[in-house]
mmCIF file of C-alpha atoms in Angstrom:
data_model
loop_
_atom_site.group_PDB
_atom_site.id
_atom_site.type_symbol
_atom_site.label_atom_id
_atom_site.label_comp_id
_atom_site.label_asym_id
_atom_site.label_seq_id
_atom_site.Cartn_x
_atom_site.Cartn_y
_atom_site.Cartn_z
ATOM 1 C CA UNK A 1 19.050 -59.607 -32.626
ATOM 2 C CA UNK A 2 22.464 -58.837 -31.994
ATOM 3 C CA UNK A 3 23.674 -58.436 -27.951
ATOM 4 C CA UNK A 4 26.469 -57.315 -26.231
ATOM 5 C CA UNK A 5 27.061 -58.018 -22.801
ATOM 6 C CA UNK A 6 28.256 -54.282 -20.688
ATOM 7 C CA UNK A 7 30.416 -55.020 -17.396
ATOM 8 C CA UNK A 8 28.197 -53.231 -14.444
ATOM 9 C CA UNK A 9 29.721 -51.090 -12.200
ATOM 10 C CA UNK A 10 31.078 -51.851 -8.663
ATOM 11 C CA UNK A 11 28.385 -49.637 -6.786
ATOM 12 C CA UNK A 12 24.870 -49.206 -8.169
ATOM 13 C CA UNK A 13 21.676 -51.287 -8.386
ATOM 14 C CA UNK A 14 22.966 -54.894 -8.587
ATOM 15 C CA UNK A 15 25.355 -54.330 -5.843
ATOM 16 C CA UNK A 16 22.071 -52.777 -3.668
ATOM 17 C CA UNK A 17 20.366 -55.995 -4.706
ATOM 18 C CA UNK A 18 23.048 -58.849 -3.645
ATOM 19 C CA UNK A 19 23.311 -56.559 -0.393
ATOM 20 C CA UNK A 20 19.267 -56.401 -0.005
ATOM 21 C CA UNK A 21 19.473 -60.524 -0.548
ATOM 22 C CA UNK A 22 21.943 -60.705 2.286
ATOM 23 C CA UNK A 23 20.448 -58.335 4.613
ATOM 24 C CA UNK A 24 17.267 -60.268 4.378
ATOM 25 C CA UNK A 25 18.312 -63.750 4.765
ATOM 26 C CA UNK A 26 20.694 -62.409 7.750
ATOM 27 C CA UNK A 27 16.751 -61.431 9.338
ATOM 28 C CA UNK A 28 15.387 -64.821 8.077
ATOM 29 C CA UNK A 29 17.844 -66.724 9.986
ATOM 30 C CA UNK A 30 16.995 -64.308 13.396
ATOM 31 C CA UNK A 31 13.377 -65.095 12.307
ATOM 32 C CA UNK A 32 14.154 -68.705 12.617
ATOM 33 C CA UNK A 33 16.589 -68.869 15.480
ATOM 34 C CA UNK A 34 13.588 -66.960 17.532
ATOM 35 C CA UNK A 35 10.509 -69.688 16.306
ATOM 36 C CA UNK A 36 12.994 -72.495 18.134
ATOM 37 C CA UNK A 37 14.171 -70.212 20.790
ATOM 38 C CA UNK A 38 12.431 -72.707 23.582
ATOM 39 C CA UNK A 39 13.025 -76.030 21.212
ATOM 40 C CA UNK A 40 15.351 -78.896 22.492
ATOM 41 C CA UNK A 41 17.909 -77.818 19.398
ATOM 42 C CA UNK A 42 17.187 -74.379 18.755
ATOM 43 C CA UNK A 43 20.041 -73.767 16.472
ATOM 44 C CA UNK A 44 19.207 -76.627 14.571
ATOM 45 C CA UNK A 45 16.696 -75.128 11.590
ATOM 46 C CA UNK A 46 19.162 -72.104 11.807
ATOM 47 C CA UNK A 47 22.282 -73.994 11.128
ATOM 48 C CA UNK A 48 20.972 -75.894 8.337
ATOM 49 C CA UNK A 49 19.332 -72.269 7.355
ATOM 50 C CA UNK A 50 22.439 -70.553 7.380
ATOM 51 C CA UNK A 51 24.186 -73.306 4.820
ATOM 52 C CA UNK A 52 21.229 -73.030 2.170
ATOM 53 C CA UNK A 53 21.790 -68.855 2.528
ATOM 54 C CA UNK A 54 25.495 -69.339 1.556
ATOM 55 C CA UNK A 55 24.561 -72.093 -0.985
ATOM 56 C CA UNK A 56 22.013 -69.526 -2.282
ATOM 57 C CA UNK A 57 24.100 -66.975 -2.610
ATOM 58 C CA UNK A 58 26.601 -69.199 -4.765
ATOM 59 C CA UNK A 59 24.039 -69.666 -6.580
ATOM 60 C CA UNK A 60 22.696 -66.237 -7.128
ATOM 61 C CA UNK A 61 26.340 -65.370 -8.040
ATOM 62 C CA UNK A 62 26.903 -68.284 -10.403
ATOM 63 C CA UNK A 63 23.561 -67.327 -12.212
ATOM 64 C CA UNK A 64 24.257 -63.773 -12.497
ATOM 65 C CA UNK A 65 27.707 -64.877 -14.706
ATOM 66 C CA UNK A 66 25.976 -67.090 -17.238
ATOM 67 C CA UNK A 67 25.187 -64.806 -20.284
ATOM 68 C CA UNK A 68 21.452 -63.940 -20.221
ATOM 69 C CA UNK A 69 21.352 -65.158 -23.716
ATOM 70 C CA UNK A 70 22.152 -68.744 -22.982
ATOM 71 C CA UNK A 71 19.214 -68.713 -20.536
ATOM 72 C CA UNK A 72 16.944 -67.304 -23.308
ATOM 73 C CA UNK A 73 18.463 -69.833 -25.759
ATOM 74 C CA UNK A 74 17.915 -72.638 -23.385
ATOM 75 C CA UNK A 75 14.661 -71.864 -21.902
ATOM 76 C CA UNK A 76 12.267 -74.261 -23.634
ATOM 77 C CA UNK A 77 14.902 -76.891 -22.493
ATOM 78 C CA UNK A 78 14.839 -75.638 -18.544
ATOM 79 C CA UNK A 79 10.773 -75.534 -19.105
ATOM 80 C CA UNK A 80 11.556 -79.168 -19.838
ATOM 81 C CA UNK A 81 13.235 -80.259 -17.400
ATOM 82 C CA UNK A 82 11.538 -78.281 -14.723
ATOM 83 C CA UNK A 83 8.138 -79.740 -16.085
ATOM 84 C CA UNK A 84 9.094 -83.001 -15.317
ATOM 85 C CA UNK A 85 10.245 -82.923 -12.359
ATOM 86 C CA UNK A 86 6.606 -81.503 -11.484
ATOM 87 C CA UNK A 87 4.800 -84.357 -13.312
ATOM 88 C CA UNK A 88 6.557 -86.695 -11.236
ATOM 89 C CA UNK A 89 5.818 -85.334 -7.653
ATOM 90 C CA UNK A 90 2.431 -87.169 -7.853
ATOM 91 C CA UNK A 91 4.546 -90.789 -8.782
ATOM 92 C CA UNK A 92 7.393 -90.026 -6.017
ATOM 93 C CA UNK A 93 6.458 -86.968 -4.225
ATOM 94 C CA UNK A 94 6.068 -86.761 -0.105
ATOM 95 C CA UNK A 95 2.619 -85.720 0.641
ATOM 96 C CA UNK A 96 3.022 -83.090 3.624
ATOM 97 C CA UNK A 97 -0.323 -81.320 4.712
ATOM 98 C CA UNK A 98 -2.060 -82.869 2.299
ATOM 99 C CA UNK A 99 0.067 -81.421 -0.621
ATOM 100 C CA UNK A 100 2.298 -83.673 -2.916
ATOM 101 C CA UNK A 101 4.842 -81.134 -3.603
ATOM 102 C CA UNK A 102 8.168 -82.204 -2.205
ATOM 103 C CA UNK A 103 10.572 -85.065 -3.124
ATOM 104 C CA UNK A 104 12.971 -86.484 -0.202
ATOM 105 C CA UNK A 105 16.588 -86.568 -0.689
ATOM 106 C CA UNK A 106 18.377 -88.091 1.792
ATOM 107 C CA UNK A 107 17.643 -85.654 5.241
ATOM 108 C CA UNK A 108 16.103 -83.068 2.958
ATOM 109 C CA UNK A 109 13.163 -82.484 0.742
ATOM 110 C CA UNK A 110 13.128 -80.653 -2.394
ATOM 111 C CA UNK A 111 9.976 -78.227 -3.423
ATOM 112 C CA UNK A 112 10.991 -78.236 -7.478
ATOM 113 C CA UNK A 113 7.458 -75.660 -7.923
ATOM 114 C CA UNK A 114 10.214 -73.415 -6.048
ATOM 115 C CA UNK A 115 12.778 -72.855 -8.626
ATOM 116 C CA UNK A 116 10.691 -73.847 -11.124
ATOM 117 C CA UNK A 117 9.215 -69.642 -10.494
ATOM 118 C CA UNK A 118 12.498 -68.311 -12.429
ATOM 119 C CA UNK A 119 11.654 -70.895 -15.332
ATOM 120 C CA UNK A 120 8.177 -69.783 -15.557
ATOM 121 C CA UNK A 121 9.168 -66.415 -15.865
ATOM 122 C CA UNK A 122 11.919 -66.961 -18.135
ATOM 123 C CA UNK A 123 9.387 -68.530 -20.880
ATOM 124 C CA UNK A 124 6.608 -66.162 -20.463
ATOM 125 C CA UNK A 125 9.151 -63.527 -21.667
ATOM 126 C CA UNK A 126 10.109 -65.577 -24.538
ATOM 127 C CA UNK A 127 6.600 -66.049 -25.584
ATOM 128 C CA UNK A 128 5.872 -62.138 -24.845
ATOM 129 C CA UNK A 129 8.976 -60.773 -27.244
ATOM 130 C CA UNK A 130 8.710 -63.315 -29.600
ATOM 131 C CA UNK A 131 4.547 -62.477 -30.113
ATOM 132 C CA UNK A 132 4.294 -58.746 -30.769
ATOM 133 C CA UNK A 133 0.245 -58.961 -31.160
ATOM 134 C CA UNK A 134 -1.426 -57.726 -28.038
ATOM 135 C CA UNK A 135 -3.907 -60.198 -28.605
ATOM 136 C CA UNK A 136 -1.486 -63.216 -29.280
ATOM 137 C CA UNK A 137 0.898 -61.886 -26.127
ATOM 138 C CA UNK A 138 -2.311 -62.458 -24.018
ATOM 139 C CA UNK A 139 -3.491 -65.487 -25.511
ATOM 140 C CA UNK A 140 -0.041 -67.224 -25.888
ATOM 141 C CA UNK A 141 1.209 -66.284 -22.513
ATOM 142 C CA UNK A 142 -2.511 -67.641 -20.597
ATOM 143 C CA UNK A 143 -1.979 -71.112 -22.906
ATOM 144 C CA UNK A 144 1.152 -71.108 -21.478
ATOM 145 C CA UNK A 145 0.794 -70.180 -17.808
ATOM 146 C CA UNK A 146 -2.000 -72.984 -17.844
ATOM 147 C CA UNK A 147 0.634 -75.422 -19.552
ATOM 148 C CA UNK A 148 2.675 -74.766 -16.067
ATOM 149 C CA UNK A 149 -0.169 -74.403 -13.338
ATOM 150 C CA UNK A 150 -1.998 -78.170 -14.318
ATOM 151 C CA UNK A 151 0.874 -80.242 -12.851
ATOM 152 C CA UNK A 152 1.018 -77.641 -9.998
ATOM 153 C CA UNK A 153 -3.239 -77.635 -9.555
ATOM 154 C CA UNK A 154 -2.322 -81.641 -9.189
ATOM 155 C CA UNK A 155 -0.723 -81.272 -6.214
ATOM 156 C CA UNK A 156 -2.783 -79.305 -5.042
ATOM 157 C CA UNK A 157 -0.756 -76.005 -4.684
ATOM 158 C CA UNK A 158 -3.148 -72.993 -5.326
ATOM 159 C CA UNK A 159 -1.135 -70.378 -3.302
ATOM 160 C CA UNK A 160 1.639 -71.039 -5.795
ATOM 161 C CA UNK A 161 -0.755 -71.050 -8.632
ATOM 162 C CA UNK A 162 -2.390 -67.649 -7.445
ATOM 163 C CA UNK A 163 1.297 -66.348 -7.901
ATOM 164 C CA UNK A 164 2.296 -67.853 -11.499
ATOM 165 C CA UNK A 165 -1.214 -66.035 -12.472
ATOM 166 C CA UNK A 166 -0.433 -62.839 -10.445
ATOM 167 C CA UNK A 167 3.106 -62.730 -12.379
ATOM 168 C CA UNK A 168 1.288 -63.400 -15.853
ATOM 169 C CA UNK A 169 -1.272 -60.385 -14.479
ATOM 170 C CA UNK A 170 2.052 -57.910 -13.834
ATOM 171 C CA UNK A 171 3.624 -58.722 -16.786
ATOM 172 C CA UNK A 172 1.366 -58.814 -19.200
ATOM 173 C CA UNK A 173 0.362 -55.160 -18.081
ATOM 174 C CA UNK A 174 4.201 -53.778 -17.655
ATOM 175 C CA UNK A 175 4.187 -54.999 -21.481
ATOM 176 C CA UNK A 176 2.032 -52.907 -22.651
ATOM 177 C CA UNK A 177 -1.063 -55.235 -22.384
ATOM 178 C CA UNK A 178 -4.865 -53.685 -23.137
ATOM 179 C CA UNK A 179 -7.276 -53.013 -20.454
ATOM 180 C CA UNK A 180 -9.768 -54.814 -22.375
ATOM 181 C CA UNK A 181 -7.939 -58.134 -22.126
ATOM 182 C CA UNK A 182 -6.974 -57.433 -18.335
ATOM 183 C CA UNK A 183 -10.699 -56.444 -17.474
ATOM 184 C CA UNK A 184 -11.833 -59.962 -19.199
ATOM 185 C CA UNK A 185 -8.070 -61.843 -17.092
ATOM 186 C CA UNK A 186 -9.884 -60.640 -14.057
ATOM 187 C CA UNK A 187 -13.079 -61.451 -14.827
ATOM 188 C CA UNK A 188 -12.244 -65.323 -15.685
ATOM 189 C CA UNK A 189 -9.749 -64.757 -12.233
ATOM 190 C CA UNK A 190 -12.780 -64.029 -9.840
ATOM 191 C CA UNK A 191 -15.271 -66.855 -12.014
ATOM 192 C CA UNK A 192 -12.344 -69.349 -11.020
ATOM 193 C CA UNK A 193 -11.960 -68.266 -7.455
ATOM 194 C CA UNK A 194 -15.470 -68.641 -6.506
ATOM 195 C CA UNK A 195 -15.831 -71.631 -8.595
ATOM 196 C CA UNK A 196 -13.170 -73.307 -6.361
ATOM 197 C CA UNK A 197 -14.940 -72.372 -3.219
ATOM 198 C CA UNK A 198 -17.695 -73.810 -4.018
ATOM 199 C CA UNK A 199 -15.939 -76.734 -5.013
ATOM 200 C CA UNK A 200 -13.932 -77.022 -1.974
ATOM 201 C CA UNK A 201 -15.622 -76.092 1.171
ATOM 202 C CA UNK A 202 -12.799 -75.796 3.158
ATOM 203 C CA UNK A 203 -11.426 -72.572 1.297
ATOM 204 C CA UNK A 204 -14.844 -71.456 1.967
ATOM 205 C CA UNK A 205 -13.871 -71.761 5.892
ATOM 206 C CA UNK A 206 -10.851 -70.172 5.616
ATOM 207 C CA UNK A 207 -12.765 -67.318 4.431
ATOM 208 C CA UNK A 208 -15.073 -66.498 7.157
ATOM 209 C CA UNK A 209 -12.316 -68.069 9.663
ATOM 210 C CA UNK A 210 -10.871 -64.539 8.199
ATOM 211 C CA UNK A 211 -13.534 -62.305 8.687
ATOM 212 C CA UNK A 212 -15.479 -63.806 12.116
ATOM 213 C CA UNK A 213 -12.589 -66.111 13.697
ATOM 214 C CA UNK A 214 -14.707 -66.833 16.705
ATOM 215 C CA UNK A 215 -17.103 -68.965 14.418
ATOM 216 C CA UNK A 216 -14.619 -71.658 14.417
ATOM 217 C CA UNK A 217 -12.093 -70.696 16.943
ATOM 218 C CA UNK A 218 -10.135 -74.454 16.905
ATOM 219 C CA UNK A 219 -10.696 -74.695 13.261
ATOM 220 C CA UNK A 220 -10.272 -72.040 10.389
ATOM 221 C CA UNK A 221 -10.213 -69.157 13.307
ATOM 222 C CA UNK A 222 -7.229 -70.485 14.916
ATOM 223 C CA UNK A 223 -4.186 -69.639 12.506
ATOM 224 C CA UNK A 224 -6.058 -66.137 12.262
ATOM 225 C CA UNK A 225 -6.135 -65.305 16.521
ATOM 226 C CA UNK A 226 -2.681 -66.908 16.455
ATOM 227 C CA UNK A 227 -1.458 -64.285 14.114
ATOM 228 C CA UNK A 228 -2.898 -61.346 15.734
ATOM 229 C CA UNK A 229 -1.798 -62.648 19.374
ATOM 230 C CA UNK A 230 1.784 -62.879 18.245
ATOM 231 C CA UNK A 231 1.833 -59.474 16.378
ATOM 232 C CA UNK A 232 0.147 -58.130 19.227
ATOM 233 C CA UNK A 233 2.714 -59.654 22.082
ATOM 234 C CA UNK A 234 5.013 -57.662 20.012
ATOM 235 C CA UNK A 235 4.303 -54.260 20.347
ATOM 236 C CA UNK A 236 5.733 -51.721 19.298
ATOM 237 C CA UNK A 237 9.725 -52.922 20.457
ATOM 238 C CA UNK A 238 9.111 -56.583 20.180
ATOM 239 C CA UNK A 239 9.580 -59.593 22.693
ATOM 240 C CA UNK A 240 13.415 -59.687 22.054
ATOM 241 C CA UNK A 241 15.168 -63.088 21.044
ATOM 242 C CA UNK A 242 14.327 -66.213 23.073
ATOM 243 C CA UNK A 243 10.913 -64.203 24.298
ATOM 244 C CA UNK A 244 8.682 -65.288 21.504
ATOM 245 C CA UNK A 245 6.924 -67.054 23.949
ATOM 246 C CA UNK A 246 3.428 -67.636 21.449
ATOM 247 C CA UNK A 247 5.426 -68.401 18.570
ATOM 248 C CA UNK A 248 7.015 -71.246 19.862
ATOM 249 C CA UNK A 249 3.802 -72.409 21.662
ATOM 250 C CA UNK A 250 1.055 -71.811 19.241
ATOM 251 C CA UNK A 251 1.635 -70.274 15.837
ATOM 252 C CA UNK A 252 1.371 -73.042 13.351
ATOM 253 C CA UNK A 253 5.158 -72.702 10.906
ATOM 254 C CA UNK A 254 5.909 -70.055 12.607
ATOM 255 C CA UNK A 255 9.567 -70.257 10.929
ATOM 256 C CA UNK A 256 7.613 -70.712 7.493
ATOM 257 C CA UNK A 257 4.409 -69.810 6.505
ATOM 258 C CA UNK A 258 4.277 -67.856 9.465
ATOM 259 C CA UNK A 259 7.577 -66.119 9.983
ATOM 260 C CA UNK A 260 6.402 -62.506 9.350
ATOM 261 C CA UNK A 261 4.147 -63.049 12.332
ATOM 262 C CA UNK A 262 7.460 -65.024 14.602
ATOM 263 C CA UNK A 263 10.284 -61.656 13.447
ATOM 264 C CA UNK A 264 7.037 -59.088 14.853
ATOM 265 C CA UNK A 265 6.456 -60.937 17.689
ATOM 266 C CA UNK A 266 10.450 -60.818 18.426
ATOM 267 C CA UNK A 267 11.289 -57.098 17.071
ATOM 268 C CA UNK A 268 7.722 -55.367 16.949
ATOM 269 C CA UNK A 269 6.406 -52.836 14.351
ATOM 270 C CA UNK A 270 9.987 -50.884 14.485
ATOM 271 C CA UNK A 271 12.169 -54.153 14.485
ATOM 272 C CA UNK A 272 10.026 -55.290 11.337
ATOM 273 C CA UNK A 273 10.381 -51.655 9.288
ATOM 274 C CA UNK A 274 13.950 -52.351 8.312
ATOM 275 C CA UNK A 275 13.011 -55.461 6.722
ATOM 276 C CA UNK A 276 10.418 -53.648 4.808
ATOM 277 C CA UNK A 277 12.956 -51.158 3.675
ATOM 278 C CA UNK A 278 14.961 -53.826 2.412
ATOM 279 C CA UNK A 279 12.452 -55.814 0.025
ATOM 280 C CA UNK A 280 11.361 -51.887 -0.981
ATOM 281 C CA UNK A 281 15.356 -51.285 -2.022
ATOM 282 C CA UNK A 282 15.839 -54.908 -3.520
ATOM 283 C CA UNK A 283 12.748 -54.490 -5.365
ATOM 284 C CA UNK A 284 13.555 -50.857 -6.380
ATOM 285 C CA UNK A 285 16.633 -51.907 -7.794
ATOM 286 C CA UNK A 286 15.053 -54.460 -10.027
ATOM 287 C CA UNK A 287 13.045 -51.764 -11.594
ATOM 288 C CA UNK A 288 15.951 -49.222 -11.836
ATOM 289 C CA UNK A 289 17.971 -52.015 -13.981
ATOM 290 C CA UNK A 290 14.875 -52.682 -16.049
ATOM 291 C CA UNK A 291 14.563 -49.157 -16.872
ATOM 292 C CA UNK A 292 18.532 -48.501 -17.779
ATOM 293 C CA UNK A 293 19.008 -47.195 -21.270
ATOM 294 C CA UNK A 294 19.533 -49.909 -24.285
ATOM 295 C CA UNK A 295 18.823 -52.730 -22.264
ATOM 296 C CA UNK A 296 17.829 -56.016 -24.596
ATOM 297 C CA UNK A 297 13.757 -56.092 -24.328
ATOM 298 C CA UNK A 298 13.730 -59.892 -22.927
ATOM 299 C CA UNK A 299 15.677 -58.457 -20.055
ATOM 300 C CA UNK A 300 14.010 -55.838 -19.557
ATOM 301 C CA UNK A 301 10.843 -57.825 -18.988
ATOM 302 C CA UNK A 302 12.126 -60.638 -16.833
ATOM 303 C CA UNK A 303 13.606 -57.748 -14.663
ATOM 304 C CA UNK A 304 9.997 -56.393 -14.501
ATOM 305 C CA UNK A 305 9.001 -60.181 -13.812
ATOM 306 C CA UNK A 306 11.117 -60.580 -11.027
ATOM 307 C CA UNK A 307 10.468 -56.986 -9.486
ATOM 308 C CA UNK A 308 6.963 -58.297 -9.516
ATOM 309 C CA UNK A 309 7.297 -61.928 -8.453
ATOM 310 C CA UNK A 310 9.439 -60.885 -5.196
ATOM 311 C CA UNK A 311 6.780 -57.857 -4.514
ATOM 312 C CA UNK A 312 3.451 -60.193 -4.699
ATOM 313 C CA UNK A 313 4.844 -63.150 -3.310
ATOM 314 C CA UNK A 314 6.270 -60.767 -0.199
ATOM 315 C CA UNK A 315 2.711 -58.533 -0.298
ATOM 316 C CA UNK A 316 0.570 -61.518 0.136
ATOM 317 C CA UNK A 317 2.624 -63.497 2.632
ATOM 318 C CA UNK A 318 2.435 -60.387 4.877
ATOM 319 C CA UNK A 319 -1.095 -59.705 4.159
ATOM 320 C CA UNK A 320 -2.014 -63.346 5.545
ATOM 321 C CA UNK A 321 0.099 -62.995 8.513
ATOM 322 C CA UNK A 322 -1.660 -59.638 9.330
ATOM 323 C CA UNK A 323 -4.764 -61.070 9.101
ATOM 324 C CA UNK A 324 -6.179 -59.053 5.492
ATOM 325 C CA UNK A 325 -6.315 -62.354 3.692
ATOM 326 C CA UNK A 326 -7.450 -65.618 3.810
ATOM 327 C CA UNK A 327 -4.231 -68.429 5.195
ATOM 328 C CA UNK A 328 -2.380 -70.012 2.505
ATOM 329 C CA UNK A 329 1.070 -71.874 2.213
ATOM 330 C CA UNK A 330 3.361 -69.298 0.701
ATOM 331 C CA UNK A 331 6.880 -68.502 2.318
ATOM 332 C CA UNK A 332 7.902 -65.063 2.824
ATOM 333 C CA UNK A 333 11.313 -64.756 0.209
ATOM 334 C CA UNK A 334 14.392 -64.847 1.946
ATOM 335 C CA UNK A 335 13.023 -65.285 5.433
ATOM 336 C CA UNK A 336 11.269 -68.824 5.245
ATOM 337 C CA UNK A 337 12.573 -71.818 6.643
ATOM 338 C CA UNK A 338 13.650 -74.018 3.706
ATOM 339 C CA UNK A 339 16.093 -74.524 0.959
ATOM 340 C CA UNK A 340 13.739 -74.741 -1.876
ATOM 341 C CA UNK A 341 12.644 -71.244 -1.281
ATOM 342 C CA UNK A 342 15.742 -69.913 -0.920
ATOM 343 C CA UNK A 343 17.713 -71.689 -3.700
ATOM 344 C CA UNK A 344 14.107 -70.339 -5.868
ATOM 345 C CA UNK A 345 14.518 -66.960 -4.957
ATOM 346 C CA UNK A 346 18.170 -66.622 -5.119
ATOM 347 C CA UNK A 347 18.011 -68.157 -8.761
ATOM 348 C CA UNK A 348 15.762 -65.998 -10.101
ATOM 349 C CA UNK A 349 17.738 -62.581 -8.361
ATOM 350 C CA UNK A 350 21.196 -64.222 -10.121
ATOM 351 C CA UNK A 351 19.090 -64.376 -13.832
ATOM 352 C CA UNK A 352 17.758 -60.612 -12.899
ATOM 353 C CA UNK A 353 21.259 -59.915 -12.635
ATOM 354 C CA UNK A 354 22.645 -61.556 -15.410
ATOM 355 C CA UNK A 355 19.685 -60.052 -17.981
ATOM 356 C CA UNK A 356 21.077 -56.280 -16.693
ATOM 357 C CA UNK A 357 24.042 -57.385 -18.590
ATOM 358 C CA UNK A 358 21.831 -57.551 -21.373
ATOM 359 C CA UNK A 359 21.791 -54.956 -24.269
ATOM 360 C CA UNK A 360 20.695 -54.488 -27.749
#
């Protein structure tokens, strides 16, 4: 198939999205800054913060000038490299909380299941353009989401691994996938779930922790009355910065896995609406490029992709921190504490960008 590359114009969708990135990360450094507010250094997880948002923006920028075509060309060789890096975490990976999934590099560690997302993405739209049988889309793209998820599974990551499957979910349904093969991906979804409960009895507390926290209030109830005590501190106006008293005493990563809980605590239910305006308008304007006129049908999906990795990824991050499901490890884009995350995110926003380039 032939393609052409269009020049986009100064002010539309793309610009909204580098903007929306921006905007974000300017509240995800606030978000930290506030969870260290009453630290010995509490500019230090902000400083280093605020270098991984400009590297991450370079990066965004960078990606979005490659042709989208080289990245499709390329893929199975990115897949490669990407894969390897997550066979070797269990060889030369740092276990932290019981999870092998970061290398250390010098004062750093490196998450590669991070940037690894855009990869994923990249070769499930490969496989779905390239296989025009419903059945053989559906088949081909599960083979290969499992391919990716068994070095991830090692580690273990499942909060990551709900997401890969989430994203093969969206996808396969934006692409015109049957019910009938979506009833029978949900079906084998909820067999698994409850299989690994019962497998692993601790997920099993983390579920009740949910619904009856005072069962185990030190154990799987804690994270959960943390969360509401925060958001609740918060109001409707917030604490203010440096007054995010409970976040800095008693929310576990509350500049990570807990940072939508740390920015209500310190803005409250009005301070946080912007920030869900933003993902809304970075989001939309995935889907508004995805749906312009003659765009190449591998771009159109991973634009799809992305709208739906960002949205799930955000949805169930806030969802734990507000208490309607069970805790897991997954970062809230943008906002997070880490570079991994951001560089991740950031990458896969700069391919969105360069596949809107992309026409027939």
């Amino acid at each position: 198939m032939n393609r052409r590359s269009r020049k986009l114009p100064l002010l539309g969708p793309e610009t909204l999205a580098l903007l929306m990135t921006f905007l974000i990360g300017g509240w995800g450094l606030l978000t930290i800054v506030s969870s260290q507010s009453h630290a010995s250094e509490p500019f230090l997880l902000a400083g280093k913060q605020l270098m991984f948002l400009i590297l991450g923006l370079a990066v965004m920028w960078g990606a979005s000038k490659v042709p989208f075509r080289f990245y499709c060309r390329n893929a199975w060789i990115l897949m490669l490299a990407a894969f390897g890096l997550l066979l070797l975490l269990p060889l030369f990976g740092v276990r932290v909380n019981g999870m092998c999934g970061w290398f250390r590099l010098g004062g750093f560690h490196f998450q590669p299941t991070e940037p690894a997302k855009g990869i994923y993405l990249l070769t499930l739209v490969i496989a779905f353009s390239k296989l025009r049988s419903d059945n053989l889309r559906f088949w081909g793209g599960a083979l290969l989401t499992l391919v990716w998820l068994l070095p991830i599974l090692l580690q273990p990551d499942f909060g990551t691994a709900a997401i890969y499957l989430a994203v093969f979910a969206s996808l396969y349904f934006l692409s015109g996938g049957s019910w009938r093969n979506l009833l029978l991906l949900a079906a084998g979804g909820i067999g698994t779930a409850a299989l690994f409960v019962w497998r692993h009895p601790y997920a099993w507390r983390r579920i009740t922790g949910l619904f009856n926290p005072d069962l185990d209030p030190l154990g799987s109830g804690w994270h959960i009355r943390q969360f509401e005590l925060a958001i609740a501190r918060g109001g409707w106006f917030g604490s203010k910065l440096g007054g995010a008293v409970w976040s800095n005493a008693y929310l576990p990563l509350a500049y990570n896995d807990s940072a939508y809980a740390t920015m209500a605590e310190t803005l409250g239910w009005c301070g946080v609406l912007p920030v869900w305006i933003c993902f809304t308008v970075l989001i939309a304007s995935l889907l508004l490029l995805a749906f312009r006129f003659g765009l190449a049908r591998e771009a159109r999906l991973y634009l799809l992709g992305a709208a739906a990795l960002v949205g799930i990824q955000t949805l169930v991050h806030i969802s734990v921190n507000l208490c309607l499901l069970p805790t897991t490890g997954l970062t809230l884009p943008l906002i997070s504490y880490g570079g991994s995350s951001l560089f991740g995110c950031c990458l896969l926003l700069g391919i969105a960008l360069s596949a809107a380039n992309e026409t027939e």
